[in-house]
Coordinates of C-alpha atoms in Angstrom, one line a residue:
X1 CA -28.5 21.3 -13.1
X2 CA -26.1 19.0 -11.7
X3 CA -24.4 16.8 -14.6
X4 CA -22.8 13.3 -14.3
X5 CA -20.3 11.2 -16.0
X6 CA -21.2 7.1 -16.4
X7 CA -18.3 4.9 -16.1
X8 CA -18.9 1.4 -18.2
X9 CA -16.7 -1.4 -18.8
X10 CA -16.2 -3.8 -21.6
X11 CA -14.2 -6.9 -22.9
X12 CA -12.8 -8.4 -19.8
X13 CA -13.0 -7.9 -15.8
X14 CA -10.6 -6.2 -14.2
X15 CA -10.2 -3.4 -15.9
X16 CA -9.5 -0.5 -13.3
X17 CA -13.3 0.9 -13.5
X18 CA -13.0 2.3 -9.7
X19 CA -9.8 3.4 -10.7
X20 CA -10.3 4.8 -13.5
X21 CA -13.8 6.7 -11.9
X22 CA -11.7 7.8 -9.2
X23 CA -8.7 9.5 -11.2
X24 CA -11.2 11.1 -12.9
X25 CA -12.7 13.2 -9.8
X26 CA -9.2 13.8 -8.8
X27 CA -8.9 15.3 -12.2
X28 CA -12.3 17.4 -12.5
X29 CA -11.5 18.3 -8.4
X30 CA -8.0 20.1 -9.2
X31 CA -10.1 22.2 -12.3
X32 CA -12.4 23.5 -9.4
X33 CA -14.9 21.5 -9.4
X34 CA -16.6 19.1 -6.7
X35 CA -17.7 15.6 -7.3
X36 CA -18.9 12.7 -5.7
X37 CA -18.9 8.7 -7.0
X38 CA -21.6 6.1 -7.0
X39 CA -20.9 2.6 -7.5
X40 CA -23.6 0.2 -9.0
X41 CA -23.1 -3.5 -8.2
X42 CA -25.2 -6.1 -10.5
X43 CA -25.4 -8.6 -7.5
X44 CA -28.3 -9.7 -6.1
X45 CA -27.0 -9.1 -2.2
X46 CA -28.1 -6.3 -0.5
X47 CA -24.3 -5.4 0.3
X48 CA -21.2 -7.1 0.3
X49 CA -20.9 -7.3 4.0
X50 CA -21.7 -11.5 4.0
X51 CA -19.7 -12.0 1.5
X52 CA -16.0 -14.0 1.8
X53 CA -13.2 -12.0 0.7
X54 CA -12.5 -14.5 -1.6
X55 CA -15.5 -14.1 -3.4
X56 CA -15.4 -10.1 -3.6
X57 CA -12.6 -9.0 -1.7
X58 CA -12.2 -6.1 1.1
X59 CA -15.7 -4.9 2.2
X60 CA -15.2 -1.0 2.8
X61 CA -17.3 0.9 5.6
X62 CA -17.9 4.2 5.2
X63 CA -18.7 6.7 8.2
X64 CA -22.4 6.1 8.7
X65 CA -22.0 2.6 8.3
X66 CA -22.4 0.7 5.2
X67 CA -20.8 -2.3 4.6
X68 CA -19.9 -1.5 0.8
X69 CA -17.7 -2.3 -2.3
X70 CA -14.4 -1.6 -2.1
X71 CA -13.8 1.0 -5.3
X72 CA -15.6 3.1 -2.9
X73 CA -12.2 3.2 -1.1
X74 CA -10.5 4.6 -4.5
X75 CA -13.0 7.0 -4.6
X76 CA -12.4 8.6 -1.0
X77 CA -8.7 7.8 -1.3
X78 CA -8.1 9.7 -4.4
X79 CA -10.5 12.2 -4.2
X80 CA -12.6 14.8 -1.2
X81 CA -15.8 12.9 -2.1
X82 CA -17.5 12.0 1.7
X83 CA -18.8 8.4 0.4
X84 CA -21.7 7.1 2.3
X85 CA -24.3 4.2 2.8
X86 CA -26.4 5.4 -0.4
X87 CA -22.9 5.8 -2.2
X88 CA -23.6 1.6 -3.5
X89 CA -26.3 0.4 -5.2
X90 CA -26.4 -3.2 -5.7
X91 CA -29.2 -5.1 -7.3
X92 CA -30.0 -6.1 -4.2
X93 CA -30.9 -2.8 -3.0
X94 CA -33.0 -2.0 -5.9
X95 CA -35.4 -5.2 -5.3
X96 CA -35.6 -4.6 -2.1
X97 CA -37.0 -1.4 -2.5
X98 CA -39.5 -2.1 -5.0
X99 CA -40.6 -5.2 -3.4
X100 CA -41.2 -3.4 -0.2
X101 CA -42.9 -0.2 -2.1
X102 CA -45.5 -3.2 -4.2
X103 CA -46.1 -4.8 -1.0
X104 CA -47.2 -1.6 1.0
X105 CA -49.5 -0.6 -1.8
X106 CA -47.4 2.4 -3.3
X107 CA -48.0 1.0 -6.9
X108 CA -51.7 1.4 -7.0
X109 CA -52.4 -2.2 -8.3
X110 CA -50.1 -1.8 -11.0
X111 CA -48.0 -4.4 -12.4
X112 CA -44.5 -4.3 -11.2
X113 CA -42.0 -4.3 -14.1
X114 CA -38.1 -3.9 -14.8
X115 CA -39.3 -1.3 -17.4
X116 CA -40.2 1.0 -15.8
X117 CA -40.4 0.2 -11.9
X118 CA -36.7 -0.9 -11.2
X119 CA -34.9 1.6 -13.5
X120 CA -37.2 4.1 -12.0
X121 CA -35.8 3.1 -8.8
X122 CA -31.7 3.0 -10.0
X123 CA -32.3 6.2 -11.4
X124 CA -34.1 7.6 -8.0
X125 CA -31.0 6.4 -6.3
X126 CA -28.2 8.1 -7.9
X127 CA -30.1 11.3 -8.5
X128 CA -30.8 11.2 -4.5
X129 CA -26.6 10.8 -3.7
X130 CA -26.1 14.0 -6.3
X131 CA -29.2 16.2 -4.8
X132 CA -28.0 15.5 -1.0
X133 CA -24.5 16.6 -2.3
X134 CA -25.1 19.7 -3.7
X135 CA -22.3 18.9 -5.8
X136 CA -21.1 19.5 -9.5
X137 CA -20.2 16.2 -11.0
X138 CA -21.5 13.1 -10.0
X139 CA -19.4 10.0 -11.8
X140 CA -21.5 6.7 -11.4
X141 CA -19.4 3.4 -12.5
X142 CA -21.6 0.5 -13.4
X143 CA -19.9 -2.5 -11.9
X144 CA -19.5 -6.2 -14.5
X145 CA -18.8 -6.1 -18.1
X146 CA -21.2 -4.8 -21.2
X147 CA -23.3 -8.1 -21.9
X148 CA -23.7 -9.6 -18.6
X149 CA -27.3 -10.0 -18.2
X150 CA -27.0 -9.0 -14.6
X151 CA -25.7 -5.2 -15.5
X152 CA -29.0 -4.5 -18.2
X153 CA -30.8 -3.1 -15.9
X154 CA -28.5 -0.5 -14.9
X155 CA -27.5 0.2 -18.1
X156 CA -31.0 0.8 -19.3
X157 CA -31.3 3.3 -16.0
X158 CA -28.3 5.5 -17.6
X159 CA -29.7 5.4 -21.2
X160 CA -32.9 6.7 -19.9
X161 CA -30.4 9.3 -17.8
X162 CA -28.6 10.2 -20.6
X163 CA -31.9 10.9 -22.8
X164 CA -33.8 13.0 -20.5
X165 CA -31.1 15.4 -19.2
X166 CA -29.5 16.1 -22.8
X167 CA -26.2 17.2 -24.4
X168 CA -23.9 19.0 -21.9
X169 CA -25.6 17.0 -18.8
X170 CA -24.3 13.6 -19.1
X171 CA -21.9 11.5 -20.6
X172 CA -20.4 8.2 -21.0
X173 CA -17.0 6.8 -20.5
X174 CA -16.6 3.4 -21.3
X175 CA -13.4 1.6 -20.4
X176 CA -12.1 -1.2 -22.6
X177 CA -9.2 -3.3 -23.6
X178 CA -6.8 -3.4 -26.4
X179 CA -5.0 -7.0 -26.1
X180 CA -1.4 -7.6 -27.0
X181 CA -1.1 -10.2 -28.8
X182 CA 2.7 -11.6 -28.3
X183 CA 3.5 -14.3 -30.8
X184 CA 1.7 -12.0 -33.6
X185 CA 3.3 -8.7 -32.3
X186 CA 0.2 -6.8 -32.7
X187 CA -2.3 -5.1 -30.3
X188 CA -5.8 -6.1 -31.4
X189 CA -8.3 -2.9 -31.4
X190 CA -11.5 -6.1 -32.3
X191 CA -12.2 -6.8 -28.9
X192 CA -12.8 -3.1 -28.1
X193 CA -15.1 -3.0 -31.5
X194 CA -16.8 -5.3 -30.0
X195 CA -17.3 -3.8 -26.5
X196 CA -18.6 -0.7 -28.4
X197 CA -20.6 -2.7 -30.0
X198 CA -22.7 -4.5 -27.9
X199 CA -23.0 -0.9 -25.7
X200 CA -24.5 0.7 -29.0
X201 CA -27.0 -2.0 -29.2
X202 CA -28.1 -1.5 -25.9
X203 CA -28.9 2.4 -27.0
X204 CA -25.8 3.5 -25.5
X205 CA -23.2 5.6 -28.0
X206 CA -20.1 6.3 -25.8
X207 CA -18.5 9.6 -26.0
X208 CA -15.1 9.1 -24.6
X209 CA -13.1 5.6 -24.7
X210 CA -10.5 4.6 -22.3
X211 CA -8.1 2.3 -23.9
X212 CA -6.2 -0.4 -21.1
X213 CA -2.9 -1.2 -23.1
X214 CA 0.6 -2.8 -22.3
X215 CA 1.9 -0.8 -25.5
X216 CA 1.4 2.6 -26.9
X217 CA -1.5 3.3 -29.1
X218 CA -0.4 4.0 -32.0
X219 CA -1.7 6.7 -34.8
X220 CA -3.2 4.3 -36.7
X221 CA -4.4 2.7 -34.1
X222 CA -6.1 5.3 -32.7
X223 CA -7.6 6.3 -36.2
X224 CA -9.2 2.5 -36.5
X225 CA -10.8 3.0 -33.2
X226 CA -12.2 6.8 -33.8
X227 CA -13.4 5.2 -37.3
X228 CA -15.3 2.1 -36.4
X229 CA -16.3 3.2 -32.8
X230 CA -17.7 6.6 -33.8
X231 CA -16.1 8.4 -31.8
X232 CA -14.2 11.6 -32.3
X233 CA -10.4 10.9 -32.7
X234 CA -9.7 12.7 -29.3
X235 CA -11.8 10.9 -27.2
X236 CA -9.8 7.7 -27.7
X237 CA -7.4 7.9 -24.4
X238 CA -4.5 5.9 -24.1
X239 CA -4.7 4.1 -20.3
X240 CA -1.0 2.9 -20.3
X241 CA -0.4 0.5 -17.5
X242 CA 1.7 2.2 -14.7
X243 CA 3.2 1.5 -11.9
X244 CA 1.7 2.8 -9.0
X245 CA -2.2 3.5 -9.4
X246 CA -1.5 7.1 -8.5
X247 CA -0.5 8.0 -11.4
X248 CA -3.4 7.3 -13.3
X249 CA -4.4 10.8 -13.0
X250 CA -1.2 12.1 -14.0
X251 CA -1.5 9.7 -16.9
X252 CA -5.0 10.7 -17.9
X253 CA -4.0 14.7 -17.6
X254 CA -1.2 14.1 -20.4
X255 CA -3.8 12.7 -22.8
X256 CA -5.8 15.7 -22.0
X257 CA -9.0 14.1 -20.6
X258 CA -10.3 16.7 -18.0
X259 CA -10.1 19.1 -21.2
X260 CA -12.1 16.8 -23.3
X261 CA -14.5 16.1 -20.0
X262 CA -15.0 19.9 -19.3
X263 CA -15.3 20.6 -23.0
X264 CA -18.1 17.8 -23.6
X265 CA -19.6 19.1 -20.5
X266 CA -19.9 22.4 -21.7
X267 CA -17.6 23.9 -18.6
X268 CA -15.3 26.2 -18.3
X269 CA -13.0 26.0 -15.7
X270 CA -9.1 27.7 -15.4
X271 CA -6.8 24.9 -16.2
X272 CA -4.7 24.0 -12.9
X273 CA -1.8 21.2 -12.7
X274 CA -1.4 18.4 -10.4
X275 CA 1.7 19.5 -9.1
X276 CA 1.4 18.9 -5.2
X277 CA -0.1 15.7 -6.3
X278 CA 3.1 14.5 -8.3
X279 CA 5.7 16.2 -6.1
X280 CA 4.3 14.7 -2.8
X281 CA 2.7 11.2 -3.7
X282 CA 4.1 10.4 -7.1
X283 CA 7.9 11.9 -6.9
X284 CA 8.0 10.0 -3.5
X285 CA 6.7 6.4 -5.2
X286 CA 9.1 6.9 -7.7
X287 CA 11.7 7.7 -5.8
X288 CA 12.0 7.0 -2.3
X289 CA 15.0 7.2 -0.4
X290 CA 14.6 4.5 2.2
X291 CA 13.2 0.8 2.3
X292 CA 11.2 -0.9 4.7
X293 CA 10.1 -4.7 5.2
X294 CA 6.0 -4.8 6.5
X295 CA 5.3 -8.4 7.1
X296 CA 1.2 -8.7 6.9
X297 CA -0.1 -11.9 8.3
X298 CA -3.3 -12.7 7.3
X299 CA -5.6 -15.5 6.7
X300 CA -7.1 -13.9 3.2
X301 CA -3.0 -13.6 1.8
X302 CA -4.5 -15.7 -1.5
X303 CA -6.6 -12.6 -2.9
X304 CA -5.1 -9.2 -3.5
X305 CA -8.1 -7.5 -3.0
X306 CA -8.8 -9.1 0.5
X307 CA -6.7 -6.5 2.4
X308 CA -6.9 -3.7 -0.2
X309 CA -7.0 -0.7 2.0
X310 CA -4.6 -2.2 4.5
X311 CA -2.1 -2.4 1.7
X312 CA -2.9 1.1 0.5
X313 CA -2.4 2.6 4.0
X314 CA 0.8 1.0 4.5
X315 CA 2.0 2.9 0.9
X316 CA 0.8 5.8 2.2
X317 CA 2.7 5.5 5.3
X318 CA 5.7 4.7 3.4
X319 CA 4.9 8.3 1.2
X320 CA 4.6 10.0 4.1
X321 CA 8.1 8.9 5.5
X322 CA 9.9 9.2 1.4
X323 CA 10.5 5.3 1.6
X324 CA 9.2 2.0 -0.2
X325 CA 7.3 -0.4 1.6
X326 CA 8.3 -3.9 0.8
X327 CA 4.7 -5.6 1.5
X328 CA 5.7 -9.8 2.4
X329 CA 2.4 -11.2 2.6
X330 CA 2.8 -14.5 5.1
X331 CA -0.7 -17.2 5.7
X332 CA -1.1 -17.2 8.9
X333 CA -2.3 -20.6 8.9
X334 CA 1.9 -21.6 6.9
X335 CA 2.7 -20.0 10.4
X336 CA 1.0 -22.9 12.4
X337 CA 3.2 -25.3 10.6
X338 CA 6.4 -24.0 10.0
X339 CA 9.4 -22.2 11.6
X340 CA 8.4 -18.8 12.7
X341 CA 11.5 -16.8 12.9
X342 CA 12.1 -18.2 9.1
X343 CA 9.0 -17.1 8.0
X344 CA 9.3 -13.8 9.4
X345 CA 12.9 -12.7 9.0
X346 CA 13.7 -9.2 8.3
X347 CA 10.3 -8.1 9.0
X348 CA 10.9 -4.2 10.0
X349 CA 7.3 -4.1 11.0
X350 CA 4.7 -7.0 11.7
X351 CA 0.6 -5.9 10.7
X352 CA -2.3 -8.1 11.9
X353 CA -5.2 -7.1 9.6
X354 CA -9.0 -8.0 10.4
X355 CA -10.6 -11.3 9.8
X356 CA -13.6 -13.8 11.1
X357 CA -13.5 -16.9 11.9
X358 CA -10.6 -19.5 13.7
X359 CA -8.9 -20.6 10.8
X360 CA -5.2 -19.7 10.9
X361 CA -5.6 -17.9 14.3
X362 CA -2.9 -20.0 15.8
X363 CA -0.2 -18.9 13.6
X364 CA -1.7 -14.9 14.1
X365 CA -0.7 -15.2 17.8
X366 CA 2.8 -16.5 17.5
X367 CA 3.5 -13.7 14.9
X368 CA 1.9 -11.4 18.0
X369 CA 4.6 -13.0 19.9
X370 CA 7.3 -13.0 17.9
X371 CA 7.2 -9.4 17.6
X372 CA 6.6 -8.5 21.4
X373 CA 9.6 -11.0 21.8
X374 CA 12.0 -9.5 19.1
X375 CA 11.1 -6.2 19.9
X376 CA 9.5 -5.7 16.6
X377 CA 7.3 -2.7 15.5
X378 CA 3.9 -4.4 15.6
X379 CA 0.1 -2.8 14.6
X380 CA -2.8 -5.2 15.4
X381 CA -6.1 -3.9 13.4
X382 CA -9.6 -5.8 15.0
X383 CA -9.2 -9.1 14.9
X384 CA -5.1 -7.4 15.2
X385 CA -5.9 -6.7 18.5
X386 CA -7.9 -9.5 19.6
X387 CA -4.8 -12.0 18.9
X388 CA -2.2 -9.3 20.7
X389 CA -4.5 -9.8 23.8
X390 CA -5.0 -13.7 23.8
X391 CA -1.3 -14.0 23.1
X392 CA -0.5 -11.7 26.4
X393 CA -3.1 -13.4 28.4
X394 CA -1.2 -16.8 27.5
X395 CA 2.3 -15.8 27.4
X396 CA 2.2 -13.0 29.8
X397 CA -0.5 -12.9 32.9
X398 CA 0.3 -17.2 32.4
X399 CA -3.6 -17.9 32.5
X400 CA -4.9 -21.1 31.1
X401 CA -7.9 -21.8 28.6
X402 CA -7.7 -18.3 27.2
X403 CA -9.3 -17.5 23.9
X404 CA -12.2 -15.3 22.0
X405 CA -15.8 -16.4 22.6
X406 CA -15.8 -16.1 18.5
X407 CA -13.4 -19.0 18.3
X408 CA -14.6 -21.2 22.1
X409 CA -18.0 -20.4 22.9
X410 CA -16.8 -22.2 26.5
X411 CA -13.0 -21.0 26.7
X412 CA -12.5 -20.3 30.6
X413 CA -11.2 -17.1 30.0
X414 CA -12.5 -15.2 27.5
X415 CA -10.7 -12.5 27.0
X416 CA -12.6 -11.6 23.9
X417 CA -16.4 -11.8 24.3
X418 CA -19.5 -10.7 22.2
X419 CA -20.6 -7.4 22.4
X420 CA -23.8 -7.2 25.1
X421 CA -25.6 -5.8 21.6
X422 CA -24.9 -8.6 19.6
X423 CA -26.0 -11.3 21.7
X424 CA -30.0 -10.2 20.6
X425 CA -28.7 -10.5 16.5
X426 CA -30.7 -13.0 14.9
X427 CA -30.0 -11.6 11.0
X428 CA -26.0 -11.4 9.8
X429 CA -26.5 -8.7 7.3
X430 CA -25.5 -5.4 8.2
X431 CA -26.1 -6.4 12.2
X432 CA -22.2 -5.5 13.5
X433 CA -20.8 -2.4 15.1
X434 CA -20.6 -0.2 11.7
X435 CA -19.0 2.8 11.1
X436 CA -17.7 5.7 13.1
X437 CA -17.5 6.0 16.7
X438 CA -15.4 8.2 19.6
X439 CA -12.2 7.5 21.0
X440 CA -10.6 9.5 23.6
X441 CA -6.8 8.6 23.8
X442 CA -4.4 8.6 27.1
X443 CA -2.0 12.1 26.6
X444 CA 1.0 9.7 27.3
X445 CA 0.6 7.2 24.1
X446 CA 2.0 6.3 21.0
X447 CA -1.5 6.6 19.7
X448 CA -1.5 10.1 21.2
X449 CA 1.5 11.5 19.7
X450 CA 0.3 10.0 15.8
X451 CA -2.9 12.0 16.3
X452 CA -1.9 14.9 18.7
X453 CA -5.1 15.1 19.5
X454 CA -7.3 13.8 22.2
X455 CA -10.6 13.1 20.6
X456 CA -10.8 11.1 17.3
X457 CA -13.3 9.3 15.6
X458 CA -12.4 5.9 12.9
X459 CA -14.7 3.4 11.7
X460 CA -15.5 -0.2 13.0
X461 CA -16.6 -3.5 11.4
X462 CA -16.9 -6.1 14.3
X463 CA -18.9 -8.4 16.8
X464 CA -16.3 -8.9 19.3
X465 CA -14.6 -6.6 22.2
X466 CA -12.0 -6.6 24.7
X467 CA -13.7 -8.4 28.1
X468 CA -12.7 -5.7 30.9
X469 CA -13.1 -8.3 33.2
X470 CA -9.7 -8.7 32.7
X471 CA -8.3 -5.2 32.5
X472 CA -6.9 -4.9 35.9
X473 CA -4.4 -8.2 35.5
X474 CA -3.8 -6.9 32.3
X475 CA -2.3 -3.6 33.8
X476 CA -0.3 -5.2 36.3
X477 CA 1.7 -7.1 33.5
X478 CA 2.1 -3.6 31.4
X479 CA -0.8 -3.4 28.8
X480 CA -2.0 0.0 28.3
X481 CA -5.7 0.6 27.6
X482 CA -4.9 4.3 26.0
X483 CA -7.9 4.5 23.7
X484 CA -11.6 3.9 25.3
X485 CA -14.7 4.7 24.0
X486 CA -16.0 6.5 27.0
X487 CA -19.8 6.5 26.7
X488 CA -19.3 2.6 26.0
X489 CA -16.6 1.6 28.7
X490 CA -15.5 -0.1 25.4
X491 CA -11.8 -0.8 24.7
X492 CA -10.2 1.1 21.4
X493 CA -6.7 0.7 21.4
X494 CA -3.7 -0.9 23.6
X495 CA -0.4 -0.1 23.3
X496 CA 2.3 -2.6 25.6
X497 CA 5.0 -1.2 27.9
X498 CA 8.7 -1.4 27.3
X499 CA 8.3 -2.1 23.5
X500 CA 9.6 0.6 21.0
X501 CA 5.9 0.4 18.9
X502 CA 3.7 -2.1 20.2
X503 CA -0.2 -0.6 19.3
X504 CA -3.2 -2.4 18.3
X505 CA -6.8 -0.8 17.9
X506 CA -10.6 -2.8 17.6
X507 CA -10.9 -0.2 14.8
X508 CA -10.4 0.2 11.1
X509 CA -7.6 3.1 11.1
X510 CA -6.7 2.0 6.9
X511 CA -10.4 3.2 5.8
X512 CA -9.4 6.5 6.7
X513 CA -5.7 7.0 5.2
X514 CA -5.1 8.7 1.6
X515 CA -1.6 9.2 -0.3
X516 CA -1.3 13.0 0.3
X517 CA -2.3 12.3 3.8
X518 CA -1.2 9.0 5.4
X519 CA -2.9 8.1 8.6
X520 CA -1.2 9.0 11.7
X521 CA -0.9 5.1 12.9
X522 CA 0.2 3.8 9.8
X523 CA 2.8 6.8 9.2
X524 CA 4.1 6.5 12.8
X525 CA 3.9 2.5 12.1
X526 CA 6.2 3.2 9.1
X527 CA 8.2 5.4 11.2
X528 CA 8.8 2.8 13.9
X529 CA 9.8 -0.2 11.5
X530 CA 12.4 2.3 9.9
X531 CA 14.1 3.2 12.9
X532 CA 14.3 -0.7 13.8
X533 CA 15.4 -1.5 9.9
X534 CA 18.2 1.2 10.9

């Protein structure tokens, strides 16, 4: 029988659930075992794919598609899990489901309760994403906080969970917070009381605790906790703050975790290090040897988690080439208003992230131009791209009333149109060009020599495309169109002549890029900016 590890979280928001959940399949993955993470979302959307970043931050896509929640990211970044569409399981979801099963009959005139319909239906989805994995392990986090009304249901479905598959087949992690309290001096172990608390009253006892802390825990501490938690005295972890999220795992092997996990679990597996993990992502965190300036322009700059895998990527670029990159994150809309070449001074390397909408675009194509100008190491991602063109139409080929359909329904020369399949899109949900597709890539490219390959296949999340009206003048002036999606006659990437690293691509290369193995465009990217910092 396959056996899974539920990942709660009390106290406060915030906590490092996803993180947490995905250190822990790194951890059970270098004992020998394979795993695979599910994320429940209490929200009533289907997905987050509507959503504004400022309300939920990055949406991920996996590879078949699904506009998700971005701790999926954490989970494929830090572990070999393949993620897909049935990988989140929002609220949403569940209702829809039901709703559709009572109105087709499947209920036989029965009444259609939470008790047992829609736990019946949480629980059918995240033993469906363990069956069609074959795997060991399957670690589901319930997203909110214990005692949000929106997360009962879910929390019911892992009770019932727990109950029917028995000792040695599940188990629950529960992730709270032990407060500092600075004008007292003392760390407060109440609020996690609490947390367990309201958990146990829901018929949940957990077995392991995961304690967030500024300071060290301290003996006694730990012995309050064990006491009035009922838990055993080992199972209360210290989770230190660190530095870099990656070394969380290393963090959670010195408290012994994947031997308390294995040992609850009833499995035996040789005990194995992390040792490639801390030589080759953390030793190089820690300790890089070079420095790099990345100026990101974006339009979401206010939110951290707006641009979450982009700023991921561009670590693990900066991993893969021993050096630290100094993220500056500029508004692109601060661009429109002030001095350019202030704003952006020093920049190494200039990154255009993806983005809807007009707001701020203005500022996105003089940063485009600034770095074609300057001869600075530019990487245009989606809506990346669609500025580098506008701004070369403009500036460039010197045509007139050039934009993106998106942003001038009746621009003259729309550059940037609607895809031929969108035009027919009456619903917004889940209705773009989502997840993988081909791309064949010109030999003679920068893209080419990143990949050294000629076939490759990265994710998408858009409406727009290039127009290839307009690929013939484009030529003349020295854009190269080196990446195409052949079956489509679709533009993929462009690249620009006589620039040391000019590339930008319609896809979403940062979905795809881990610590231990940067992407090839955002480690060449890295690559580029430190030969112009040099």
């Amino acid at each position: 029988m396959e056996k899974f590890i539920f990942v709660t979280g009390g106290v406060v928001s915030s906590l490092g659930k996803g993180i947490a959940a995905a250190s822990i399949g790194k951890l059970l993955e270098a004992r020998g075992l394979t795993v695979t993470l599910i994320k429940c979302d209490p929200y009533i959307n289907v997905d987050p794919g509507t959503m504004s970043p400022f309300q939920h931050g990055e949406v991920y896509v996996t590879d078949d598609g699904a506009e998700a929640d971005l701790d999926l990211g954490h989970y494929e970044r830090f572990t070999n899990a393949h993620i897909t569409k049935d990988s989140n399981i929002t609220t949403g979801k569940v209702y829809f489901n039901v709703i559709t099963k009572e109105r087709r009959g499947d209920y036989l005139g029965k009444t259609v309760q939470i008790i047992p319909h829609i736990t019946d239906e949480i629980k059918r989805g995240i033993k469906k994403v363990s069956r069609d994995k074959g795997v060991d392990v399957t670690i589901v986090e319930i997203g909110g906080t214990v005692g949000d009304i929106e997360s009962l249901p879910f929390l019911e479905a892992i009770r019932q969970m727990r109950w029917e598959l028995g000792e040695h087949y599940a188990l629950n992690i529960h992730v709270t917070l032990l407060p500092y309290i600075k004008s007292a001096g003392e760390q407060k172990t109440k609020p996690t009381q609490h947390s367990v608390g309201r958990l146990r009253e829901i018929g949940i006892a957990p077995d392991i605790l995961l304690c967030r802390t500024e300071k060290h825990i301290t003996k006694e501490q730990r012995d309050k906790i064990s006491l009035f938690c009922n838990v055993d005295r080992e199972a209360v972890i210290e989770a230190a703050d660190v530095k870099h999220i990656y070394e969380v795992p290393l963090s959670f092997k010195k408290e012994g975790l994947d031997d308390l996990i294995l040992k609850k679990l009833n499995v035996k597996r040789e005990d194995k290090d992390l040792k490639s993990w801390r030589d080759l992502v953390v030793e190089r965190l820690r300790h890089p040897q070079k420095d790099v300036k990345i100026c990101v322009v974006g339009k979401y700059i206010a939110l951290q988690d707006a641009y979450k895998s982009i700023y991921e990527a561009l670590v693990h670029g900066g991993i893969a080439n021993n050096a630290k990159v100094h993220i500056l994150r500029v508004d692109s809309e601060n661009l429109e208003k002030g001095k350019i070449d202030k704003q952006l001074e020093g920049a190494d390397g200039i990154l255009i992230p993806g983005g809807f909408g007009d707001r701020g675009i203005e500022g996105k194509i003089k940063a485009v131009q600034y770095a074609r100008e300057n001869k600075i190491p530019f990487f245009g991602i989606c809506l990346g791209m669609h500025v580098a063109t506008i701004e070369f139409a403009r500036n460039v080929c010197g045509l007139k009333s050039v934009n993106s359909t998106e942003f001038d329904k009746q621009v003259k020369n729309p550059v940037i149109a609607l895809l031929e399949e969108q035009k027919r899109v009456k619903n917004l949900g889940a209705s773009m060009r989502l997840g993988a597709y081909p791309c064949k890539l010109s030999k003679r490219s920068l893209s080419f020599e990143a990949y050294k390959k000629e076939s490759v296949s990265e994710r998408h999340r858009h409406r727009y495309e290039f127009n290839n009206d307009y690929k013939k003048p484009f030529e003349k002036k020295g854009m190269l169109f080196v990446g195409m999606n052949v079956r489509k006659g679709l533009v993929e990437v462009i690249e620009l002549k006589n620039h040391p690293w000019f590339v930008a691509c319609q896809f979403h290369p940062e979905f795809k890029s881990k610590p231990d193995r940067a992407h090839p465009l955002f480690r060449d990217f890295i690559a580029a900016a430190l030969d112009h910092h040099k």
